[in-house]
Coordinates of C-alpha atoms in Angstrom, one line a residue:
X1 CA 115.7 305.4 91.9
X2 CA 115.9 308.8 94.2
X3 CA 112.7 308.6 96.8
X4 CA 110.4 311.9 96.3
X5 CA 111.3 314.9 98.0
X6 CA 108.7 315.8 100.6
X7 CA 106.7 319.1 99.9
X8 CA 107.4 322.2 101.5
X9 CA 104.7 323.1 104.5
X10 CA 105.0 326.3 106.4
X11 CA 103.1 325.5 109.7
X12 CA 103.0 328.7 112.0
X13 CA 102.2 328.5 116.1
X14 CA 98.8 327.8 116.9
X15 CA 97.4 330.7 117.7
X16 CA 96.0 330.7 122.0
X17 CA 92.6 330.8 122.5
X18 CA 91.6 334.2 123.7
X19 CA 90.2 334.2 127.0
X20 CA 86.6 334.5 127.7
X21 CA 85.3 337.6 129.1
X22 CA 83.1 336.8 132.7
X23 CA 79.3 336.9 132.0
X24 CA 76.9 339.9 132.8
X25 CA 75.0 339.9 136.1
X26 CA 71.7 339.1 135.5
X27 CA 69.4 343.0 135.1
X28 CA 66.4 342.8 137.0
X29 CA 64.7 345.3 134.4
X30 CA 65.5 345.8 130.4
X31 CA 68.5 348.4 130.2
X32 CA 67.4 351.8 128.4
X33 CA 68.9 352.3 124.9
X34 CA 71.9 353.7 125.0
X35 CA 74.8 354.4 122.3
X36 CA 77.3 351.5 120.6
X37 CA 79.9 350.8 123.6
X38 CA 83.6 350.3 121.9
X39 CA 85.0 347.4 121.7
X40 CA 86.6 346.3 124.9
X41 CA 90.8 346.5 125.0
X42 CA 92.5 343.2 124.8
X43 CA 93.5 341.7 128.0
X44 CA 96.6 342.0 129.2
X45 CA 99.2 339.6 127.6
X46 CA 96.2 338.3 125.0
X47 CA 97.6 337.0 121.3
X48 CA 95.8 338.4 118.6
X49 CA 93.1 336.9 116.8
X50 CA 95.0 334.4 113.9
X51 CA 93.3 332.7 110.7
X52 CA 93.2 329.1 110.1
X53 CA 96.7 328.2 109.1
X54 CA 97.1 325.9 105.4
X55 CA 100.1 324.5 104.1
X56 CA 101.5 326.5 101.7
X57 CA 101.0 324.3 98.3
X58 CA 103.2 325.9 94.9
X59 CA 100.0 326.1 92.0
X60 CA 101.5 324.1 89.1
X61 CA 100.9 324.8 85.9
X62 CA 101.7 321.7 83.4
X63 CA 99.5 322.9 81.1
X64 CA 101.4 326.1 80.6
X65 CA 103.1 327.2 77.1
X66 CA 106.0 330.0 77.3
X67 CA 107.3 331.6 74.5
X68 CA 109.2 329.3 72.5
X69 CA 110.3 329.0 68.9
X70 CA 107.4 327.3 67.3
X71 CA 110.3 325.1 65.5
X72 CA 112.5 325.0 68.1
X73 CA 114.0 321.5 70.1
X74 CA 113.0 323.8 73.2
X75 CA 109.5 323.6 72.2
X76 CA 110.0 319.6 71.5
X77 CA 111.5 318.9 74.3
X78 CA 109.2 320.6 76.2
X79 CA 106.3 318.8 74.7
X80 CA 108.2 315.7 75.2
X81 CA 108.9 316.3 79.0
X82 CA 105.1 316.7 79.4
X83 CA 104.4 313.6 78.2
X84 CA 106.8 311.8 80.2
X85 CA 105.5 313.2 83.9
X86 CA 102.0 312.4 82.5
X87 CA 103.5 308.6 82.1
X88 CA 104.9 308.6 85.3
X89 CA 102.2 309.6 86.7
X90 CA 99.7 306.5 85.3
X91 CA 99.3 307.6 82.0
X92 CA 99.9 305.8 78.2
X93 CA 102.2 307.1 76.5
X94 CA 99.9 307.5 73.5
X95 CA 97.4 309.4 75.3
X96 CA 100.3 311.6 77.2
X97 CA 101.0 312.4 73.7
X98 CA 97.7 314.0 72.5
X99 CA 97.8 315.9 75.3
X100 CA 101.4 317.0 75.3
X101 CA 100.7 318.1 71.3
X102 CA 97.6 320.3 72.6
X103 CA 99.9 321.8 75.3
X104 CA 102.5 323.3 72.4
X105 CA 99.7 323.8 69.6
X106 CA 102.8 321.9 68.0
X107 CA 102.7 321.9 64.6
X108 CA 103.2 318.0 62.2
X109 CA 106.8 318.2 62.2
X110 CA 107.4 319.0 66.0
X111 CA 104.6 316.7 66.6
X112 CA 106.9 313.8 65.3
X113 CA 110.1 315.2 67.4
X114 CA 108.2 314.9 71.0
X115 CA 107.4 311.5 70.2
X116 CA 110.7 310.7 69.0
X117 CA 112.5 312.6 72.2
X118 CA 109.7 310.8 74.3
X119 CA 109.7 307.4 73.4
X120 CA 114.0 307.6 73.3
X121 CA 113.0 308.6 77.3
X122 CA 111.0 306.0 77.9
X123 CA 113.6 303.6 76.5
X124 CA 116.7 305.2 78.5
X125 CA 114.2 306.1 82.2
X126 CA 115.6 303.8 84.5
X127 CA 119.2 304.9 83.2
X128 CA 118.4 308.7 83.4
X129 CA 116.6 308.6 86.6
X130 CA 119.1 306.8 88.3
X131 CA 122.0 309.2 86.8
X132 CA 119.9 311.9 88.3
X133 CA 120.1 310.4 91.4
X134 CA 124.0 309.8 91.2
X135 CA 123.9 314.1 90.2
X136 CA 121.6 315.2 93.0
X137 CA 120.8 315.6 96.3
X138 CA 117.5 314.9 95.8
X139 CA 115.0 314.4 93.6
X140 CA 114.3 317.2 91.4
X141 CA 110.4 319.1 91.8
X142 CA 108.3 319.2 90.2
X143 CA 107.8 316.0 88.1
X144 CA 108.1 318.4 85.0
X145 CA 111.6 319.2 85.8
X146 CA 112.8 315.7 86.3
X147 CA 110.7 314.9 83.0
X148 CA 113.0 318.0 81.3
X149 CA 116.2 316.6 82.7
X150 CA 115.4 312.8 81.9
X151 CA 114.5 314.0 77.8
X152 CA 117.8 315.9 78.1
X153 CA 119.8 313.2 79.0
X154 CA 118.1 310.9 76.8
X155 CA 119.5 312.3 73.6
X156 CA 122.9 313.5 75.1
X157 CA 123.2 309.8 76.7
X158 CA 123.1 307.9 73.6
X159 CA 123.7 304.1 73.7
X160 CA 126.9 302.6 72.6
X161 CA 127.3 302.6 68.7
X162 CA 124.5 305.0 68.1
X163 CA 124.6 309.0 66.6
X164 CA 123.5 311.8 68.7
X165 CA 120.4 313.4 67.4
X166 CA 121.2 316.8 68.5
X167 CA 124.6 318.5 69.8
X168 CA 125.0 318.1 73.1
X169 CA 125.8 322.2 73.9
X170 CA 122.2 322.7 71.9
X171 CA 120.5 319.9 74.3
X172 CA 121.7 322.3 77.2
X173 CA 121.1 325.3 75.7
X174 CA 117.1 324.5 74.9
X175 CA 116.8 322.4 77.9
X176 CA 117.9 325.1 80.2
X177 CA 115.4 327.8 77.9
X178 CA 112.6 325.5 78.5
X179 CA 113.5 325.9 82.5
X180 CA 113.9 329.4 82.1
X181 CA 110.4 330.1 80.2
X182 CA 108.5 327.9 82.4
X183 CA 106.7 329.3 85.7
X184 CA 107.1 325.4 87.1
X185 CA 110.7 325.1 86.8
X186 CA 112.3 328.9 86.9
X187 CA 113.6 328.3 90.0
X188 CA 115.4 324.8 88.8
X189 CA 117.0 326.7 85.3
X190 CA 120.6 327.4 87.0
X191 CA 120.3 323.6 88.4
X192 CA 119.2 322.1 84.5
X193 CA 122.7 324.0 83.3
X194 CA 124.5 322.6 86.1
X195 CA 123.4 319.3 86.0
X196 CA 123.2 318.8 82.2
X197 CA 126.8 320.1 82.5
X198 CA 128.1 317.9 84.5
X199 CA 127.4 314.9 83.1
X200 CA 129.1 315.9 79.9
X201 CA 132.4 316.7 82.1
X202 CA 132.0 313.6 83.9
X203 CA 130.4 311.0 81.8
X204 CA 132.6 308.3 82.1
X205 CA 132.8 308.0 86.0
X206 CA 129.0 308.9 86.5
X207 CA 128.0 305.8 84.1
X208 CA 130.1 303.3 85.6
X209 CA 128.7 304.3 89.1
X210 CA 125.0 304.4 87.9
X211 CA 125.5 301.3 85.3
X212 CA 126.1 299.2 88.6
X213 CA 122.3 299.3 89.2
X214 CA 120.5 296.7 87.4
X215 CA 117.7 299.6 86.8
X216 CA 120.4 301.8 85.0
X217 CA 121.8 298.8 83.1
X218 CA 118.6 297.5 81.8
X219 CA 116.2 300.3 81.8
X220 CA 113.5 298.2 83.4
X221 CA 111.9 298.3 86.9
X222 CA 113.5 296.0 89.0
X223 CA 110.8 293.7 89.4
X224 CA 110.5 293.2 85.8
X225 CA 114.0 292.2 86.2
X226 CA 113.9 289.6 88.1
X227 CA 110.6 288.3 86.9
X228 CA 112.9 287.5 83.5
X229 CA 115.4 286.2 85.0
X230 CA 113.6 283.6 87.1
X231 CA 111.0 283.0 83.6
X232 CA 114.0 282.6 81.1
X233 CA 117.2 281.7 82.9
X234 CA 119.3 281.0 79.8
X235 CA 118.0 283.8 77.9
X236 CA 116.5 287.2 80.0
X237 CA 119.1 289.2 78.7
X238 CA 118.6 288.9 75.4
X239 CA 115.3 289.5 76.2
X240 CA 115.3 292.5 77.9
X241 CA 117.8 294.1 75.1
X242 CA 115.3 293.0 72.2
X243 CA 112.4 294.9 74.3
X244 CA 114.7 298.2 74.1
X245 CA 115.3 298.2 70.2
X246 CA 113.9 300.1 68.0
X247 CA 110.8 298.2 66.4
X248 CA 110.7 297.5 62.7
X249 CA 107.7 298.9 60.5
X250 CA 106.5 295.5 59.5
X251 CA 103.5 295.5 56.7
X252 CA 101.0 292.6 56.4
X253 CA 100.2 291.9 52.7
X254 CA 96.3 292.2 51.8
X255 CA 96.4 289.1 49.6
X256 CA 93.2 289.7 48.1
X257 CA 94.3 292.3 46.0
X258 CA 97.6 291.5 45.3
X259 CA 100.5 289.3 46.4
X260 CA 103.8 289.9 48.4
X261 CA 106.3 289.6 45.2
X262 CA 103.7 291.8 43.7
X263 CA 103.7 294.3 46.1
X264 CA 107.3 294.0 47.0
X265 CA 107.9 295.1 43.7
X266 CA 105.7 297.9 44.1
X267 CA 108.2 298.9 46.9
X268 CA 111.4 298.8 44.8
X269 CA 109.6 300.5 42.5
X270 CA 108.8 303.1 44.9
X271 CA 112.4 303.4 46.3
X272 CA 111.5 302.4 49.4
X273 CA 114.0 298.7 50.5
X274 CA 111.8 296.2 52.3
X275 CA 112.1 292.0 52.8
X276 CA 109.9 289.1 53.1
X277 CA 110.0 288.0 57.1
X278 CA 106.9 286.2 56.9
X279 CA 104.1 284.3 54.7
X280 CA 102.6 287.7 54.5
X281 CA 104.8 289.7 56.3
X282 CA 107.2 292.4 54.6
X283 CA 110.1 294.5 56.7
X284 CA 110.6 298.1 55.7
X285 CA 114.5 298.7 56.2
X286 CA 113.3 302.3 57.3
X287 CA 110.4 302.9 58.8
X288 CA 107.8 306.1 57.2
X289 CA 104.8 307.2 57.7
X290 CA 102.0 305.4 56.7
X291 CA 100.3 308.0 54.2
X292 CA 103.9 307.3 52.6
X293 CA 103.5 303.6 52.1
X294 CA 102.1 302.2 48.4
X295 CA 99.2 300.9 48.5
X296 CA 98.4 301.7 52.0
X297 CA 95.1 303.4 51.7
X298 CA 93.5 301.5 48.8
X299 CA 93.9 298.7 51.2
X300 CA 97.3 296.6 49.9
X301 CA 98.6 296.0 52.9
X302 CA 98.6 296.7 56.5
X303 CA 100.6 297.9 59.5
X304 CA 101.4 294.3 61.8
X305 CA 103.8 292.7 63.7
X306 CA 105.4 289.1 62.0
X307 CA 104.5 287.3 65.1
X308 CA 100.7 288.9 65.4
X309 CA 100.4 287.6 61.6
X310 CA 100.5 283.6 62.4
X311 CA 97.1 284.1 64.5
X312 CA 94.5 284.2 61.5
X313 CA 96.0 281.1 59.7
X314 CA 96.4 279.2 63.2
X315 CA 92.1 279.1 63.1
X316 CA 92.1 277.5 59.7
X317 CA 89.4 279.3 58.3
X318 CA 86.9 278.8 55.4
X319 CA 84.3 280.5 53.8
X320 CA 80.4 280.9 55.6
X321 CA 82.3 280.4 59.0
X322 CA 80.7 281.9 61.5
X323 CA 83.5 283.6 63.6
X324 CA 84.7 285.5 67.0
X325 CA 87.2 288.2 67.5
X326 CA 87.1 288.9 71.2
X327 CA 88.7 291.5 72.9
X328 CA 88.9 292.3 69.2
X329 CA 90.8 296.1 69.0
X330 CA 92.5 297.6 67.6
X331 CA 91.6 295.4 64.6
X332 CA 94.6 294.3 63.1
X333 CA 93.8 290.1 63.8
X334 CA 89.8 291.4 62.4
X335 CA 90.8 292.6 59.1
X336 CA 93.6 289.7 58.4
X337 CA 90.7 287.1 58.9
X338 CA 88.3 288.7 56.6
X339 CA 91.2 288.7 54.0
X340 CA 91.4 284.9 54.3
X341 CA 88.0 283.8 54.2
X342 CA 84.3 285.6 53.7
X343 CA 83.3 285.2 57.0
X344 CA 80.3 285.9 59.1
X345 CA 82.3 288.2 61.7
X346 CA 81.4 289.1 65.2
X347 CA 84.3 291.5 66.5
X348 CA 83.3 292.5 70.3
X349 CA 85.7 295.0 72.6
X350 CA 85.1 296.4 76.0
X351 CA 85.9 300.3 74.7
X352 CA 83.6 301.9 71.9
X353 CA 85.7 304.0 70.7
X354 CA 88.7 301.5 69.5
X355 CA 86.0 299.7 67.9
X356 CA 85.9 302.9 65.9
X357 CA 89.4 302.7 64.6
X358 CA 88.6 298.7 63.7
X359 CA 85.5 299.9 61.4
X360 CA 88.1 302.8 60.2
X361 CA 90.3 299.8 59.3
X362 CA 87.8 297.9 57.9
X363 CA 86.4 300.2 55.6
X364 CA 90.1 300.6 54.1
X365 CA 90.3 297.0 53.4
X366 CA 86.5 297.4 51.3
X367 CA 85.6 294.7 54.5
X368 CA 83.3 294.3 57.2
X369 CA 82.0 293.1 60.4
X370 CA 79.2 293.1 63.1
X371 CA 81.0 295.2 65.9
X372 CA 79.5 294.9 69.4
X373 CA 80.7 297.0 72.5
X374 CA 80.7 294.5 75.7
X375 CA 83.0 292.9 77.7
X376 CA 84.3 289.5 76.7
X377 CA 83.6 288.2 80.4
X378 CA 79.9 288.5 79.5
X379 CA 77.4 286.8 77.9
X380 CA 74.9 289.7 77.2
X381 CA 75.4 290.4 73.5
X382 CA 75.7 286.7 72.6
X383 CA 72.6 285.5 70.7
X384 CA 73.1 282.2 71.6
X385 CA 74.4 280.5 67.8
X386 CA 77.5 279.2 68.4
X387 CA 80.7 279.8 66.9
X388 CA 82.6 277.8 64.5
X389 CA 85.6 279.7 65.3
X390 CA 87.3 282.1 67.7
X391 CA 89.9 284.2 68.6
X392 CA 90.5 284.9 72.3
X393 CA 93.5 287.9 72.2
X394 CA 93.1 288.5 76.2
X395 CA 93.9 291.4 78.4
X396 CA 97.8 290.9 79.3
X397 CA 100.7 293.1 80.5
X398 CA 102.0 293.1 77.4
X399 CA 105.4 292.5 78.5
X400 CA 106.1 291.0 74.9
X401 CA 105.4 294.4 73.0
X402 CA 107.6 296.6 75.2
X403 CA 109.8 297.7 72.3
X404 CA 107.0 298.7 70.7
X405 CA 105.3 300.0 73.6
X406 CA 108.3 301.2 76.2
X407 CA 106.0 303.0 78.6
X408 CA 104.4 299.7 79.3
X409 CA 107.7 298.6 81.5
X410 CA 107.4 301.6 83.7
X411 CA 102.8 301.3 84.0
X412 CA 103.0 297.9 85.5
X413 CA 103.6 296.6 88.7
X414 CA 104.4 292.9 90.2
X415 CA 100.8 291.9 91.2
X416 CA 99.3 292.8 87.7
X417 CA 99.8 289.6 85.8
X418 CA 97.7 287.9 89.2
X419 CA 94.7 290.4 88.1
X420 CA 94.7 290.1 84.5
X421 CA 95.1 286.3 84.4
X422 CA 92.4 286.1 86.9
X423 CA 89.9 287.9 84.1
X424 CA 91.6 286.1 81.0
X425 CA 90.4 283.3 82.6
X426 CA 87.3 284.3 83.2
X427 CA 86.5 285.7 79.4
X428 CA 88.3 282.0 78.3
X429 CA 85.6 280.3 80.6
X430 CA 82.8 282.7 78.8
X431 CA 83.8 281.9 75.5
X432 CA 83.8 278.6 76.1
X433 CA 80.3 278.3 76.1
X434 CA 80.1 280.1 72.4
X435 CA 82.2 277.5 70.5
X436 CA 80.3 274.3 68.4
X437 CA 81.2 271.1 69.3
X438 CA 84.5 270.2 67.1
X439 CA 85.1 274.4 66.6
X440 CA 88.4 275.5 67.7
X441 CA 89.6 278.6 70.1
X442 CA 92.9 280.2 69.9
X443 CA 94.0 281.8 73.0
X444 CA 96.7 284.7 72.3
X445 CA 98.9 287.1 74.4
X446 CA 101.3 289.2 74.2
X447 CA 102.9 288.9 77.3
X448 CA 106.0 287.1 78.3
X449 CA 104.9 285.9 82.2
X450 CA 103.9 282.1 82.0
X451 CA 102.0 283.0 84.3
X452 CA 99.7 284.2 81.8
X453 CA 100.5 282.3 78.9
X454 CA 101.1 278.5 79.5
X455 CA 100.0 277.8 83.1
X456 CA 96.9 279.9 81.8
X457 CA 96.6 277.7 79.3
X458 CA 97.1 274.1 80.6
X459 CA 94.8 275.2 83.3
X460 CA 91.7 276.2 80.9
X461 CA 92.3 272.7 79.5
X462 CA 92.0 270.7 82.1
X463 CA 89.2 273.0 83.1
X464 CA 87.2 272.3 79.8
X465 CA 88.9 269.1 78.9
X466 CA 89.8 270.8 76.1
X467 CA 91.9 269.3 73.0
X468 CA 95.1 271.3 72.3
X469 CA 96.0 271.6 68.6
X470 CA 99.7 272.2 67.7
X471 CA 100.9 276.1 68.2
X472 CA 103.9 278.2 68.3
X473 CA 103.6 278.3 72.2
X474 CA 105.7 280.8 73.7
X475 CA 107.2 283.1 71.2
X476 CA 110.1 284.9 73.0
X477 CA 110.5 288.7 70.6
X478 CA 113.8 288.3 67.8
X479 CA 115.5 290.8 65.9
X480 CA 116.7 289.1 63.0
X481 CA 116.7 289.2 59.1
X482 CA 114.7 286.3 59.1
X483 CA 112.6 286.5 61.7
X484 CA 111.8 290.1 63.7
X485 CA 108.6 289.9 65.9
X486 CA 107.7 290.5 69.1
X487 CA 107.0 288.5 72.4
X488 CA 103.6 286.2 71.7
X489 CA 102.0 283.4 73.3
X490 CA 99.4 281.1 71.1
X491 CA 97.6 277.7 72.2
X492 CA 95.0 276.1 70.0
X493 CA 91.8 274.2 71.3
X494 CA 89.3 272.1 70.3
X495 CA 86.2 271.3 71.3
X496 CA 85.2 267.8 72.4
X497 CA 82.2 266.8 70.1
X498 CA 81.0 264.0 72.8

C-alpha cells in the first residue's frame, strides 16, 4: 500500500506587527472641532497591513457529473470509481452504490455495469493499489482519481483464465475521458494515459514485482492475512481464494407451495440450468435478476445461501411454537421458519428500516410476523412469555460472506472481532433469559474468527451451563457442485429444565 500524499499548504511570512504610535499628551481643555486629519504615513521601514493567512485547500467536487455518454463505459466507470472512494472512505458498498447511481442519473443498464466494474474493484484493491504504488511516485489525489485508476486496472487486470470485459485501448480511452471531464482529476488526465499505459507495455514485470506482496497476491489487508493463516493453518489459502470467487445465485425452495423437483422443472422449463445443492437449496448455473426468476414473486422460492438454509431446520420447529428471530434482518432465516411451521413469530432488529425489507419479504411469501425495532442486548420489548425457540444470528465481521460481500475485507480492522464478540455476548446473555426451560437457542455467524464463533460459544455454555445439541460447527465457505456456501458458524443449546 502507497502512504497518502500530504496536502498542499501555501503558508506565507507572518506579517510584523506594525508599531504603535506614542500616546497624545494629555489636553488640559477639550480641543475645538476642527476638520478630518489624514491618515498618518507609515513609519519608516513598516510592512503593510496583511490578512489572516489559511492554507490553501482544493474544493472537491465528488458529487460532480461531466458530460458523458449516458451509455458510455466512461460514464460506468465513473459511477463505479465513486463508489469505490466512498468504500474507502468507511462506506458499504451497497450504500456507495445508491449514491454513486444518483451521481450519474444512470439509467438500469448502466446501473448494473458500475456495480459490476465496482464489485470486480473491490475483489482486485489490494492488487491494483499496490500496482499503483509499483507505477507511481506517490499516491495519486484525490481519492477519486486513485478510485478511476484502481476500476481501470480492474478490468484490464483480469485474473488468470478469465475474459476481459472490455478492450483494453477502450478501458484507457474512457478512463482517461472520465479524467479529462472531471474538475477533480483534470490535472491527473495526462498521468491516467500514462499510467494505464504502462502497465499494458509492462505487465509482466510490474506483476511479478507487485505479486511479491501478500496484499497484491491475495487481495486482502494484511491483517486479515495473517489472522487466516494462524485460524486455519492447513487450509487459509483456499480460504481466502473461495472469498474472491464469484458467488453463485443460490434459490431456497418455498416448500409450501411447491417442491424442489417441481420447481426445478419449472426451471428447465423456463431455459434457465440450475441443480439441487441442498434440501431446499437450488444453484442457478448463471445468475439473473430476480424479476427474471419463475416463481419468484408469487413467493416459490427465495434468494439464500446453502449454508444460511441449514439454520431453520437446526431449531426443529413445530406448529403453535412461540419463536425468536433476533437480530432478525434482512429476513431471509424469518421467512424460511414460517415456511416450516405456523409459528407465533417475534422478529426484532436494531434498524427500522431493514425490518421493512423483512415485512416486504414476508408479504411475498403470503406470511407474517410481529416485527419489533430494539436492540437484541435489551430487554425492553420483551413481554416477559418465554420462548420455545430462538435464533440468535449475532453481529459478526462477516469474514465468511466476503465473496459475497468484498468490501467487507477492506471495512474492518484487527480489533473489530474484540468489539463485536463483546456485544454477541451480551445479546446471547439477554436472550438467555427469554428461552423456556427445555427450549433450544441456535447461535449463528457468519464469520470465520473463532474468536467469535467457538470460543464464543463454549464460553456462553459454561456461562449458562448450557446443553449443546449437535451442529455443523464451523462451516469453512466451498465452491463445489455439491456443496457451494459460504463461511458459517452454528451451535445448538438447550436449556436445563432443573
Amino acid at each position: 500500500m502507497t502512504a497518502k500524499r500530504p496536502t498542499l499548504s501555501i503558508k506565507p511570512v507572518a506579517p510584523q506587527r506594525r508599531p504603535r504610535p506614542p500616546a497624545p499628551a494629555p489636553a488640559t481643555a477639550a480641543p475645538a472641532p476642527a476638520a478630518a486629519a489624514a491618515p498618518a504615513p507609515a513609519p519608516a521601514g513598516a510592512l503593510p497591513h496583511l490578512r489572516q493567512a489559511y492554507e490553501v485547500k482544493p474544493v472537491l467536487q465528488p458529487g460532480y457529473l461531466p458530460r458523458l455518454k449516458p451509455d458510455s463505459l466512461a460514464l460506468c466507470l465513473l459511477g463505479a470509481a465513486n463508489a469505490v472512494a466512498q468504500v474507502r472512505a468507511g462506506a458499504a458498498l451497497p450504500q456507495a452504490l445508491t449514491t454513486a447511481f444518483g451521481v450519474t442519473q444512470a439509467s438500469p443498464q448502466v446501473r448494473g455495469a458500475i456495480q459490476d466494474i465496482a464489485y470486480r474493484t473491490m475483489r482486485q484493491l489490494g492488487r491494483s493499489e499496490v500496482l499503483l504504488g509499483v507505477m507511481t511516485s506517490k499516491a495519486p489525489e484525490p481519492p477519486m482519481l486513485a478510485s478511476l485508476l484502481c476500476c481501470a486496472l480492474s478490468l484490464i487486470d483480469t485474473p488468470e483464465g478469465a475474459t476481459a470485459p472490455y478492450e483494453a485501448f477502450t478501458v484507457v480511452d474512457q478512463a482517461v475521458t472520465v479524467a479529462t471531464a472531471h474538475p477533480d482529476m483534470a490535472h491527473a488526465k495526462g498521468m491516467v494515459n500514462a499510467v494505464l499505459r504502462r502497465f499494458l507495455r509492462e505487465r509482466e514485470a510490474l506483476l511479478k514485482t507487485a505479486l511479491q506482496d501478500p496484499v497484491a497476491l491475495w487481495n486482502y489487508p494484511q491483517w486479515w492475512i495473517d489472522t487466516s493463516k494462524a485460524a486455519y493453518p492447513q487450509q487459509w489459502q483456499a480460504i481466502l481464494s473461495a472469498g474472491n470467487a464469484q458467488p453463485p445465485l443460490t434459490l431456497r425452495v418455498n416448500l409450501r407451495k411447491t417442491s424442489v423437483a417441481a420447481y426445478l422443472q419449472l426451471l428447465v422449463d423456463a431455459g434457465i440450468g440450475a441443480s439441487q445443492i441442498g434440501a431446499t437449496a437450488v444453484r442457478l448455473d448463471k445468475a439473473i435478476g430476480v424479476t427474471l426468476i419463475p416463481g419468484f414473486e408469487a413467493g416459490l422460492c427465495s434468494v439464500q445461501d446453502a449454508g444460511a438454509q441449514l439454520a431453520a431446520p437446526l431449531l426443529d420447529l413445530h406448529d403453535g411454537m412461540r419463536v425468536l428471530d433476533a437480530c432478525a434482518a434482512p429476513g431471509g432465516k424469518t421467512g424460511h421458519m414460517l415456511e416450516l411451521a405456523q409459528l407465533e413469530l417475534t422478529a426484532v432488529d436494531s434498524d427500522p428500516k431493514r425490518l421493512v425489507r423483512i415485512e416486504e419479504n414476508l408479504q411475498r411469501l403470503g406470511l407474517s410476523a410481529t416485527l419489533k425495532a430494539f436492540e437484541a442486548q435489551t430487554s425492553v420489548w420483551w413481554d416477559g412469555q418465554q420462548f420455545d425457540r430462538i435464533l440468535a444470528d449475532v453481529p459478526c465481521t462477516a469474514s465468511g460472506i466476503v465473496r459475497r460481500h468484498p468490501d467487507i475485507r477492506w471495512l474492518r480492522r484487527k480489533g473489530d472481532a474484540l468489539q463485536l464478540a463483546t456485544l454477541s455476548a451480551k445479546i446471547l446473555d439477554n436472550l438467555w433469559q427469554m428461552l423456556r426451560p427445555n427450549g433450544k437457542l441456535l447461535f449463528v455467524t457468519c464469520s470465520l474468527w473463532p474468536q467469535e464463533s467457538e470460543a464464543q460459544a463454549a464460553a456462553f455454555a459454561v456461562r449458562h451451563g448450557a446443553i449443546r445439541l449437535a451442529a455443523p460447527g464451523q462451516l469453512l465457505p466451498t465452491a463445489g457442485a455439491e456443496q457451494d456456501h459460504d463461511g458459517l458458524f452454528y451451535a445448538l443449546f438447550q436449556k436445563n429444565a432443573s
